[in-house]
Amino acid sequence: MSRSVAGPEIERLIQLMARLPGLGPRSARRAALHLIKKRETLLGPLSDAMRVAAERVVVCRSCGNVDTSDPCTICTDAKRDPSLIVVVEDVSDLWALERSGAVPGRYHVLGGVLSPLDGVRPEHLNIEGLVSRASEPGVGEIILALNATVDGQTTAHYVTERLSHLPLKITRLAHGVPVGGELDYLDEGTLSAAIRSRTAF
Amino acid sequence: MHWSDEALVLGARRHGESGVVLELMTREHGRHLGLVHGGRSHKLQPVLQPGNSVHATWRARLDEQLGTYTIEPATSRAARLMTSPLALYGIATLTALLRLLPERDPHPDLHAMAEALADHLDEPDLAGPLFVRFELALLTELGFGLDLASCAATGATRDLAFVSPKSGRAVSAAAGEPYRDRLLPLPGFLIGQPRGNRPSPQELDHGFALTGYFLDRSLYDPQGQHLPDERARFVALAIKQAE
């Protein structure tokens, strides 16, 4: 059994950091030591930032995004196209699309995808909220930006069914060759999808 | 311990940051789970989608351990299945039904049927009838098979039109007529209708009602569960597309 090399406060910091994604016990120990060494410039500001975030972060009641205000910054942004809603599985997907800068509209976070294996059913997802938002006047298009997995696309079809009674244009992201992708290394399924979705050049 | 086998992917559950616990329907080793290191990598994630077929090699120090899988792709169907809601609901139902099988109990015939079904799930003419036959085979493999060979009352082998919900045996049209409101209709495509003939939407509905009744009564209800939601969506689409 390994002995503790520091007091309980530091051990607790290491234990908590080891629960973060990408960090194991050894890397958590190294990160904790780095924070302690940079106490004034890193540890203090980091702990303040985390305390403020813990106090102020809320889930947007409109779209399901996380922010420090409700409705969130994206929902209240007057420059965004109110007729376009992009449906994503998780906040991380929303952030990824925002990094691309390609979405002029607003988002809706489902909070997961349908999964018989994990027992995730429609009532566990924020689908009712989407139907309610899509029914509002002025909404013209819903983009289903869900993962190209069997569960993701099953969810996309289910959402499409739920929205089918509304006069909306429903689209989904294209499936095919990624930028920088070499055909030789792509699986047959992706290649067939790319051929099926080919566009005029 | 180690073996290699052909398998149909049923699903993968996240394990740690990069691994998954993979659930396979193997030909010789039944429904079998195992850990796949790096299962969430860009290379493996497309391979480990439900509905794909793989060559799997399982290794463990002891037989009762979870063990680890090494996976090689065999047939990639997921991308094709994703284009059809019928196929997506079909694969979700198929994987849910295969989870009724006990782990590590070999069912090679069922594996072969599941592979064939996965191949045709996006074909509206074939998916429905094949699925009903698969459900009948599943009931048989689990010890709740229906006897559709002869009439339970008269022993007749022709003109069978009903199934008794009590015994699961076929009943002829003449013997069953007085009790028709208490019997389940037996669709012709399950008893000798030529293979080329396409079942009508009503026959398909009767087929799914028949297997659904016995799946619920014999397998789901005793466990306090219901038939998967995806099955109802698949059945509705299969009947609609048969019209």
Short mmCIF file of C-alpha atoms in Angstrom, two decimals:
data_model
loop_
_atom_site.label_atom_id
_atom_site.label_comp_id
_atom_site.label_asym_id
_atom_site.label_seq_id
_atom_site.Cartn_x
_atom_site.Cartn_y
_atom_site.Cartn_z
CA MET A 1 0.00 0.00 0.00
CA SER A 2 1.39 3.41 -1.00
CA ARG A 3 1.90 5.97 1.76
CA SER A 4 0.57 9.52 1.51
CA VAL A 5 3.31 11.99 0.66
CA ALA A 6 1.25 15.05 1.59
CA GLY A 7 -1.44 16.22 4.00
CA PRO A 8 -5.13 15.30 3.59
CA GLU A 9 -5.96 18.60 1.84
CA ILE A 10 -3.46 17.97 -0.93
CA GLU A 11 -4.42 14.30 -1.17
CA ARG A 12 -8.06 15.35 -1.59
CA LEU A 13 -7.08 17.79 -4.36
CA ILE A 14 -5.20 14.98 -6.12
CA GLN A 15 -8.12 12.56 -5.71
CA LEU A 16 -10.59 15.07 -7.19
CA MET A 17 -8.29 15.96 -10.07
CA ALA A 18 -7.81 12.27 -10.86
CA ARG A 19 -11.55 12.12 -11.61
CA LEU A 20 -11.23 14.62 -14.47
CA PRO A 21 -11.26 13.29 -18.03
CA GLY A 22 -7.76 12.69 -19.36
CA LEU A 23 -6.16 12.55 -15.91
CA GLY A 24 -5.16 9.41 -14.04
CA PRO A 25 -3.73 9.28 -10.49
CA ARG A 26 -0.16 9.97 -11.63
CA SER A 27 -0.98 12.84 -13.97
CA ALA A 28 -3.37 14.28 -11.35
CA ARG A 29 -0.52 14.26 -8.84
CA ARG A 30 1.72 16.07 -11.35
CA ALA A 31 -0.99 18.64 -12.16
CA ALA A 32 -1.71 19.23 -8.47
CA LEU A 33 1.97 19.77 -7.76
CA HIS A 34 2.16 22.22 -10.68
CA LEU A 35 -0.82 24.15 -9.29
CA ILE A 36 0.74 24.29 -5.84
CA LYS A 37 4.02 25.55 -7.24
CA LYS A 38 2.14 28.28 -9.16
CA ARG A 39 -0.03 29.12 -6.20
CA GLU A 40 -0.36 32.85 -6.85
CA THR A 41 -0.65 32.80 -10.63
CA LEU A 42 -2.62 29.59 -11.15
CA LEU A 43 -4.07 27.88 -8.07
CA GLY A 44 -5.74 31.01 -6.63
CA PRO A 45 -7.30 32.25 -9.89
CA LEU A 46 -8.35 28.72 -10.81
CA SER A 47 -10.10 28.13 -7.48
CA ASP A 48 -11.84 31.53 -7.78
CA ALA A 49 -12.95 30.76 -11.35
CA MET A 50 -14.27 27.35 -10.29
CA ARG A 51 -16.15 28.80 -7.32
CA VAL A 52 -17.77 31.47 -9.47
CA ALA A 53 -18.67 28.90 -12.14
CA ALA A 54 -20.17 26.56 -9.52
CA GLU A 55 -22.29 29.42 -8.14
CA ARG A 56 -23.46 30.91 -11.43
CA VAL A 57 -23.68 28.17 -14.05
CA VAL A 58 -27.26 27.32 -14.99
CA VAL A 59 -28.92 25.27 -17.71
CA CYS A 60 -30.80 27.39 -20.25
CA ARG A 61 -34.51 26.58 -19.99
CA SER A 62 -34.99 27.30 -23.66
CA CYS A 63 -32.21 25.32 -25.37
CA GLY A 64 -30.49 23.23 -22.67
CA ASN A 65 -27.10 24.95 -23.09
CA VAL A 66 -25.00 25.72 -20.01
CA ASP A 67 -24.23 29.37 -19.30
CA THR A 68 -24.22 31.87 -16.47
CA SER A 69 -27.51 33.38 -17.58
CA ASP A 70 -30.92 31.93 -18.37
CA PRO A 71 -31.82 32.30 -21.27
CA CYS A 72 -28.24 31.72 -22.40
CA THR A 73 -26.05 34.08 -24.43
CA ILE A 74 -26.83 32.28 -27.69
CA CYS A 75 -30.62 32.38 -27.15
CA THR A 76 -30.53 36.11 -26.40
CA ASP A 77 -28.20 36.99 -29.29
CA ALA A 78 -30.33 39.22 -31.53
CA LYS A 79 -27.96 38.70 -34.47
CA ARG A 80 -28.84 35.01 -34.75
CA ASP A 81 -31.46 33.79 -37.18
CA PRO A 82 -34.54 32.91 -35.09
CA SER A 83 -35.97 30.74 -37.87
CA LEU A 84 -33.14 28.17 -37.61
CA ILE A 85 -32.73 25.63 -34.79
CA VAL A 86 -29.80 23.20 -34.75
CA VAL A 87 -30.49 20.08 -32.70
CA VAL A 88 -27.46 18.56 -30.95
CA GLU A 89 -26.96 15.65 -28.56
CA ASP A 90 -24.84 17.35 -25.95
CA VAL A 91 -23.39 20.73 -24.94
CA SER A 92 -19.98 19.54 -26.20
CA ASP A 93 -21.49 19.21 -29.70
CA LEU A 94 -22.91 22.74 -29.42
CA TRP A 95 -19.48 24.06 -28.48
CA ALA A 96 -17.90 22.16 -31.41
CA LEU A 97 -20.36 23.72 -33.88
CA GLU A 98 -19.83 27.16 -32.34
CA ARG A 99 -16.07 26.74 -32.83
CA SER A 100 -16.76 26.19 -36.53
CA GLY A 101 -18.65 29.50 -36.71
CA ALA A 102 -20.90 27.91 -39.34
CA VAL A 103 -24.21 28.08 -37.51
CA PRO A 104 -26.10 31.37 -37.85
CA GLY A 105 -29.09 30.11 -35.85
CA ARG A 106 -29.84 28.86 -32.35
CA TYR A 107 -29.48 25.44 -30.79
CA HIS A 108 -31.44 22.82 -28.94
CA VAL A 109 -29.60 20.31 -26.72
CA LEU A 110 -31.39 16.95 -26.44
CA GLY A 111 -29.25 15.74 -23.54
CA GLY A 112 -28.46 12.34 -25.10
CA VAL A 113 -29.70 9.94 -27.77
CA LEU A 114 -32.16 7.06 -27.71
CA SER A 115 -30.35 3.91 -26.65
CA PRO A 116 -32.05 0.59 -25.89
CA LEU A 117 -28.75 -0.69 -24.43
CA ASP A 118 -28.54 2.12 -21.88
CA GLY A 119 -32.32 2.31 -21.36
CA VAL A 120 -32.59 5.87 -22.74
CA ARG A 121 -36.17 6.44 -23.92
CA PRO A 122 -37.79 9.50 -25.57
CA GLU A 123 -39.11 10.78 -22.22
CA HIS A 124 -35.52 10.98 -20.93
CA LEU A 125 -34.57 13.48 -23.65
CA ASN A 126 -35.52 17.12 -24.15
CA ILE A 127 -37.74 16.33 -27.16
CA GLU A 128 -40.96 17.90 -25.84
CA GLY A 129 -39.09 21.19 -25.43
CA LEU A 130 -37.95 20.97 -29.06
CA VAL A 131 -41.47 20.29 -30.35
CA SER A 132 -42.69 23.26 -28.33
CA ARG A 133 -39.94 25.55 -29.69
CA ALA A 134 -40.40 24.31 -33.26
CA SER A 135 -44.13 25.11 -33.03
CA GLU A 136 -43.43 28.78 -32.33
CA PRO A 137 -44.19 31.15 -35.21
CA GLY A 138 -41.15 32.15 -37.25
CA VAL A 139 -39.28 28.85 -37.00
CA GLY A 140 -38.62 27.59 -40.54
CA GLU A 141 -35.83 25.01 -40.43
CA ILE A 142 -34.56 22.36 -38.04
CA ILE A 143 -31.05 20.96 -38.65
CA LEU A 144 -30.49 17.60 -36.99
CA ALA A 145 -26.77 17.72 -36.10
CA LEU A 146 -26.64 14.35 -34.37
CA ASN A 147 -23.77 11.88 -34.42
CA ALA A 148 -23.48 9.55 -37.41
CA THR A 149 -24.03 6.51 -35.20
CA VAL A 150 -26.93 4.06 -35.22
CA ASP A 151 -28.27 5.54 -31.96
CA GLY A 152 -27.78 9.11 -33.19
CA GLN A 153 -29.59 8.51 -36.47
CA THR A 154 -32.40 6.53 -34.76
CA THR A 155 -32.92 9.59 -32.58
CA ALA A 156 -32.85 11.84 -35.66
CA HIS A 157 -35.60 9.80 -37.32
CA TYR A 158 -37.65 9.79 -34.12
CA VAL A 159 -37.33 13.59 -33.82
CA THR A 160 -38.32 13.93 -37.49
CA GLU A 161 -41.46 11.87 -36.81
CA ARG A 162 -42.33 14.05 -33.83
CA LEU A 163 -41.96 17.20 -35.94
CA SER A 164 -43.67 15.84 -39.03
CA HIS A 165 -46.97 17.62 -38.28
CA LEU A 166 -45.29 21.03 -38.42
CA PRO A 167 -44.69 23.01 -41.64
CA LEU A 168 -40.89 22.92 -41.26
CA LYS A 169 -37.89 22.12 -43.41
CA ILE A 170 -36.00 19.35 -41.59
CA THR A 171 -32.40 18.68 -42.65
CA ARG A 172 -29.48 16.68 -41.30
CA LEU A 173 -25.70 16.95 -41.57
CA ALA A 174 -24.06 15.33 -44.60
CA HIS A 175 -22.23 12.01 -44.14
CA GLY A 176 -19.05 11.35 -46.07
CA VAL A 177 -15.33 11.96 -46.48
CA PRO A 178 -13.84 14.19 -43.74
CA VAL A 179 -11.41 16.98 -44.66
CA GLY A 180 -7.94 15.43 -44.73
CA GLY A 181 -9.43 11.95 -45.00
CA GLU A 182 -7.78 9.46 -47.35
CA LEU A 183 -10.18 7.16 -49.17
CA ASP A 184 -7.93 4.15 -48.60
CA TYR A 185 -8.37 4.46 -44.83
CA LEU A 186 -12.14 5.05 -44.74
CA ASP A 187 -14.57 2.26 -43.86
CA GLU A 188 -16.87 0.97 -46.61
CA GLY A 189 -19.96 2.41 -44.94
CA THR A 190 -18.60 5.97 -44.99
CA LEU A 191 -17.46 5.55 -48.60
CA SER A 192 -20.92 4.33 -49.68
CA ALA A 193 -22.55 7.26 -47.85
CA ALA A 194 -20.14 9.66 -49.58
CA ILE A 195 -20.92 8.20 -53.01
CA ARG A 196 -24.67 8.40 -52.34
CA SER A 197 -24.39 12.04 -51.18
CA ARG A 198 -22.10 13.16 -54.04
CA THR A 199 -22.60 16.69 -55.32
CA ALA A 200 -22.10 18.41 -58.68
CA PHE A 201 -18.53 19.76 -59.10
CA MET B 1 -8.45 -18.87 -22.75
CA HIS B 2 -9.06 -17.59 -26.24
CA TRP B 3 -11.26 -18.17 -29.25
CA SER B 4 -12.14 -16.52 -32.56
CA ASP B 5 -15.61 -16.32 -34.02
CA GLU B 6 -17.89 -14.45 -36.40
CA ALA B 7 -20.28 -12.06 -34.72
CA LEU B 8 -22.98 -9.43 -35.12
CA VAL B 9 -22.45 -6.23 -33.12
CA LEU B 10 -25.33 -5.63 -30.69
CA GLY B 11 -23.98 -2.55 -28.93
CA ALA B 12 -21.10 -0.94 -27.10
CA ARG B 13 -21.12 0.78 -23.74
CA ARG B 14 -18.44 3.30 -22.78
CA HIS B 15 -15.79 2.05 -20.40
CA GLY B 16 -13.26 4.56 -19.17
CA GLU B 17 -12.10 7.24 -21.54
CA SER B 18 -11.22 5.29 -24.62
CA GLY B 19 -12.53 1.75 -24.14
CA VAL B 20 -15.93 0.12 -24.59
CA VAL B 21 -17.62 -3.01 -23.31
CA LEU B 22 -18.75 -4.62 -26.55
CA GLU B 23 -21.77 -6.89 -26.80
CA LEU B 24 -21.70 -9.38 -29.67
CA MET B 25 -23.97 -12.13 -30.93
CA THR B 26 -21.37 -14.70 -31.89
CA ARG B 27 -22.00 -17.80 -33.96
CA GLU B 28 -20.48 -20.40 -31.63
CA HIS B 29 -20.39 -18.60 -28.26
CA GLY B 30 -23.79 -16.92 -28.14
CA ARG B 31 -24.32 -13.43 -26.77
CA HIS B 32 -20.93 -12.52 -25.37
CA LEU B 33 -19.46 -9.37 -23.85
CA GLY B 34 -15.85 -8.25 -23.76
CA LEU B 35 -13.69 -5.18 -23.33
CA VAL B 36 -12.29 -3.43 -26.40
CA HIS B 37 -9.31 -1.23 -25.62
CA GLY B 38 -9.46 1.90 -27.78
CA GLY B 39 -13.02 1.06 -28.83
CA ARG B 40 -13.88 4.77 -29.03
CA SER B 41 -11.06 5.54 -31.44
CA HIS B 42 -11.77 7.00 -34.88
CA LYS B 43 -10.70 3.69 -36.38
CA LEU B 44 -12.86 1.37 -34.29
CA GLN B 45 -15.98 3.45 -33.58
CA PRO B 46 -17.46 2.99 -37.10
CA VAL B 47 -16.78 -0.77 -36.88
CA LEU B 48 -18.50 -1.19 -33.50
CA GLN B 49 -21.89 0.10 -34.65
CA PRO B 50 -24.91 -2.18 -34.10
CA GLY B 51 -25.74 -4.19 -37.21
CA ASN B 52 -22.14 -4.58 -38.43
CA SER B 53 -20.54 -8.02 -38.63
CA VAL B 54 -17.03 -8.57 -37.30
CA HIS B 55 -14.40 -11.23 -36.75
CA ALA B 56 -13.81 -11.25 -33.00
CA THR B 57 -11.00 -12.81 -31.00
CA TRP B 58 -11.69 -13.07 -27.27
CA ARG B 59 -8.96 -13.53 -24.68
CA ALA B 60 -9.07 -13.89 -20.90
CA ARG B 61 -7.00 -15.62 -18.23
CA LEU B 62 -10.08 -17.39 -16.83
CA ASP B 63 -13.27 -18.38 -18.64
CA GLU B 64 -15.54 -16.48 -16.23
CA GLN B 65 -13.72 -13.16 -16.75
CA LEU B 66 -15.07 -10.37 -18.98
CA GLY B 67 -12.00 -10.70 -21.20
CA THR B 68 -10.88 -8.51 -24.07
CA TYR B 69 -11.83 -8.55 -27.72
CA THR B 70 -9.70 -7.90 -30.76
CA ILE B 71 -11.98 -6.86 -33.59
CA GLU B 72 -11.62 -6.98 -37.36
CA PRO B 73 -14.44 -5.64 -39.56
CA ALA B 74 -16.25 -8.21 -41.74
CA THR B 75 -19.44 -6.59 -43.12
CA SER B 76 -20.21 -2.89 -42.62
CA ARG B 77 -23.96 -2.38 -42.72
CA ALA B 78 -24.45 0.49 -40.27
CA ALA B 79 -24.01 3.31 -42.81
CA ARG B 80 -26.58 1.71 -45.13
CA LEU B 81 -29.01 1.03 -42.27
CA MET B 82 -28.76 4.65 -41.14
CA THR B 83 -30.46 5.86 -44.31
CA SER B 84 -33.71 4.02 -43.53
CA PRO B 85 -35.91 4.57 -40.46
CA LEU B 86 -37.35 1.07 -40.96
CA ALA B 87 -33.84 -0.40 -40.76
CA LEU B 88 -32.86 1.71 -37.76
CA TYR B 89 -35.92 0.73 -35.74
CA GLY B 90 -35.41 -2.83 -36.99
CA ILE B 91 -31.83 -3.06 -35.78
CA ALA B 92 -32.79 -1.51 -32.42
CA THR B 93 -35.54 -4.14 -32.04
CA LEU B 94 -33.31 -6.97 -33.23
CA THR B 95 -30.58 -6.13 -30.72
CA ALA B 96 -33.13 -5.70 -27.91
CA LEU B 97 -34.65 -9.13 -28.69
CA LEU B 98 -31.25 -10.83 -28.83
CA ARG B 99 -30.59 -9.49 -25.34
CA LEU B 100 -33.29 -11.87 -24.12
CA LEU B 101 -30.81 -14.70 -24.71
CA PRO B 102 -28.69 -15.74 -21.76
CA GLU B 103 -25.03 -14.79 -22.07
CA ARG B 104 -22.57 -17.30 -23.52
CA ASP B 105 -25.29 -19.73 -24.61
CA PRO B 106 -24.66 -20.71 -28.25
CA HIS B 107 -27.53 -20.26 -30.73
CA PRO B 108 -25.88 -20.66 -34.16
CA ASP B 109 -29.19 -20.79 -36.06
CA LEU B 110 -30.40 -17.60 -34.45
CA HIS B 111 -27.06 -15.95 -35.23
CA ALA B 112 -27.44 -16.93 -38.89
CA MET B 113 -31.01 -15.59 -38.97
CA ALA B 114 -29.96 -12.34 -37.28
CA GLU B 115 -27.18 -11.83 -39.87
CA ALA B 116 -29.61 -12.49 -42.73
CA LEU B 117 -32.17 -10.16 -41.20
CA ALA B 118 -29.59 -7.40 -40.73
CA ASP B 119 -28.73 -7.75 -44.44
CA HIS B 120 -32.33 -7.06 -45.49
CA LEU B 121 -33.64 -4.65 -42.86
CA ASP B 122 -33.69 -1.75 -45.32
CA GLU B 123 -35.77 -3.70 -47.85
CA PRO B 124 -39.45 -3.08 -47.03
CA ASP B 125 -40.69 -6.21 -48.88
CA LEU B 126 -38.42 -8.55 -46.94
CA ALA B 127 -37.84 -6.91 -43.57
CA GLY B 128 -41.33 -7.46 -42.11
CA PRO B 129 -41.84 -11.16 -43.00
CA LEU B 130 -38.23 -12.02 -42.10
CA PHE B 131 -38.62 -10.29 -38.76
CA VAL B 132 -41.77 -12.25 -37.88
CA ARG B 133 -39.95 -15.50 -38.73
CA PHE B 134 -36.98 -14.39 -36.63
CA GLU B 135 -39.26 -13.74 -33.64
CA LEU B 136 -40.82 -17.20 -34.05
CA ALA B 137 -37.32 -18.73 -34.12
CA LEU B 138 -36.34 -16.76 -31.01
CA LEU B 139 -39.40 -18.07 -29.16
CA THR B 140 -38.48 -21.62 -30.22
CA GLU B 141 -34.84 -21.25 -29.13
CA LEU B 142 -35.93 -19.99 -25.73
CA GLY B 143 -38.32 -22.91 -25.23
CA PHE B 144 -41.60 -21.15 -26.05
CA GLY B 145 -41.96 -22.26 -29.66
CA LEU B 146 -45.35 -22.31 -31.38
CA ASP B 147 -46.64 -25.49 -33.00
CA LEU B 148 -48.00 -24.42 -36.36
CA ALA B 149 -47.81 -27.84 -38.03
CA SER B 150 -51.28 -29.22 -37.26
CA CYS B 151 -54.62 -28.31 -35.69
CA ALA B 152 -54.69 -28.72 -31.92
CA ALA B 153 -58.34 -29.83 -32.03
CA THR B 154 -58.59 -32.05 -35.11
CA GLY B 155 -55.00 -32.84 -36.06
CA ALA B 156 -55.63 -31.46 -39.56
CA THR B 157 -52.59 -30.09 -41.34
CA ARG B 158 -54.47 -28.01 -43.93
CA ASP B 159 -56.64 -24.90 -43.71
CA LEU B 160 -54.96 -23.70 -40.51
CA ALA B 161 -56.21 -20.19 -39.69
CA PHE B 162 -55.77 -19.49 -35.98
CA VAL B 163 -53.39 -19.96 -33.04
CA SER B 164 -54.55 -20.72 -29.53
CA PRO B 165 -53.22 -18.03 -27.15
CA LYS B 166 -53.16 -20.64 -24.39
CA SER B 167 -51.27 -23.50 -25.99
CA GLY B 168 -49.51 -21.73 -28.87
CA ARG B 169 -50.80 -24.42 -31.23
CA ALA B 170 -52.44 -23.89 -34.59
CA VAL B 171 -56.21 -24.33 -35.00
CA SER B 172 -57.97 -25.04 -38.29
CA ALA B 173 -60.52 -22.58 -39.72
CA ALA B 174 -63.42 -25.00 -39.14
CA ALA B 175 -62.50 -25.93 -35.57
CA GLY B 176 -61.64 -22.37 -34.62
CA GLU B 177 -64.61 -20.56 -36.16
CA PRO B 178 -66.84 -20.68 -33.02
CA TYR B 179 -63.96 -19.23 -30.94
CA ARG B 180 -62.47 -16.83 -33.49
CA ASP B 181 -62.75 -13.78 -31.21
CA ARG B 182 -60.62 -15.58 -28.61
CA LEU B 183 -58.00 -16.94 -31.03
CA LEU B 184 -55.08 -15.20 -32.73
CA PRO B 185 -55.20 -15.07 -36.54
CA LEU B 186 -52.48 -17.17 -38.21
CA PRO B 187 -51.17 -15.39 -41.34
CA GLY B 188 -50.73 -17.53 -44.45
CA PHE B 189 -47.08 -16.55 -45.01
CA LEU B 190 -46.09 -18.50 -41.88
CA ILE B 191 -47.60 -21.77 -43.07
CA GLY B 192 -46.65 -22.69 -46.57
CA GLN B 193 -47.61 -19.63 -48.58
CA PRO B 194 -45.10 -19.70 -51.48
CA ARG B 195 -41.95 -17.77 -50.60
CA GLY B 196 -42.23 -15.42 -53.55
CA ASN B 197 -45.63 -14.15 -52.47
CA ARG B 198 -45.61 -10.87 -50.60
CA PRO B 199 -47.72 -10.89 -47.41
CA SER B 200 -50.49 -8.30 -47.32
CA PRO B 201 -50.31 -5.50 -44.70
CA GLN B 202 -53.05 -7.29 -42.75
CA GLU B 203 -51.14 -10.59 -42.78
CA LEU B 204 -48.02 -8.79 -41.60
CA ASP B 205 -50.03 -7.13 -38.84
CA HIS B 206 -51.38 -10.53 -37.77
CA GLY B 207 -47.87 -12.01 -37.85
CA PHE B 208 -46.44 -9.30 -35.58
CA ALA B 209 -49.49 -9.50 -33.29
CA LEU B 210 -48.95 -13.26 -32.97
CA THR B 211 -45.24 -13.11 -32.11
CA GLY B 212 -45.73 -9.95 -30.03
CA TYR B 213 -48.37 -11.70 -27.90
CA PHE B 214 -46.12 -14.68 -27.12
CA LEU B 215 -42.96 -12.60 -26.67
CA ASP B 216 -44.80 -10.45 -24.16
CA ARG B 217 -46.51 -13.33 -22.35
CA SER B 218 -43.55 -15.71 -22.20
CA LEU B 219 -40.52 -13.46 -22.00
CA TYR B 220 -41.18 -9.81 -21.17
CA ASP B 221 -44.16 -9.92 -18.80
CA PRO B 222 -42.60 -12.51 -16.40
CA GLN B 223 -39.64 -10.10 -16.01
CA GLY B 224 -41.95 -7.14 -15.39
CA GLN B 225 -40.93 -5.57 -18.70
CA HIS B 226 -42.67 -4.48 -21.88
CA LEU B 227 -41.89 -5.09 -25.53
CA PRO B 228 -39.30 -2.53 -26.74
CA ASP B 229 -40.78 0.79 -27.94
CA GLU B 230 -38.71 0.47 -31.12
CA ARG B 231 -40.63 -2.70 -32.03
CA ALA B 232 -43.93 -0.81 -32.17
CA ARG B 233 -42.32 1.82 -34.44
CA PHE B 234 -40.74 -0.85 -36.64
CA VAL B 235 -44.04 -2.76 -36.94
CA ALA B 236 -45.97 0.41 -37.82
CA LEU B 237 -43.44 1.33 -40.53
CA ALA B 238 -43.21 -2.24 -41.90
CA ILE B 239 -47.01 -2.44 -42.25
CA LYS B 240 -47.21 1.05 -43.75
CA GLN B 241 -44.50 0.25 -46.31
CA ALA B 242 -46.18 -3.06 -47.20
CA GLU B 243 -49.30 -1.17 -48.32
#
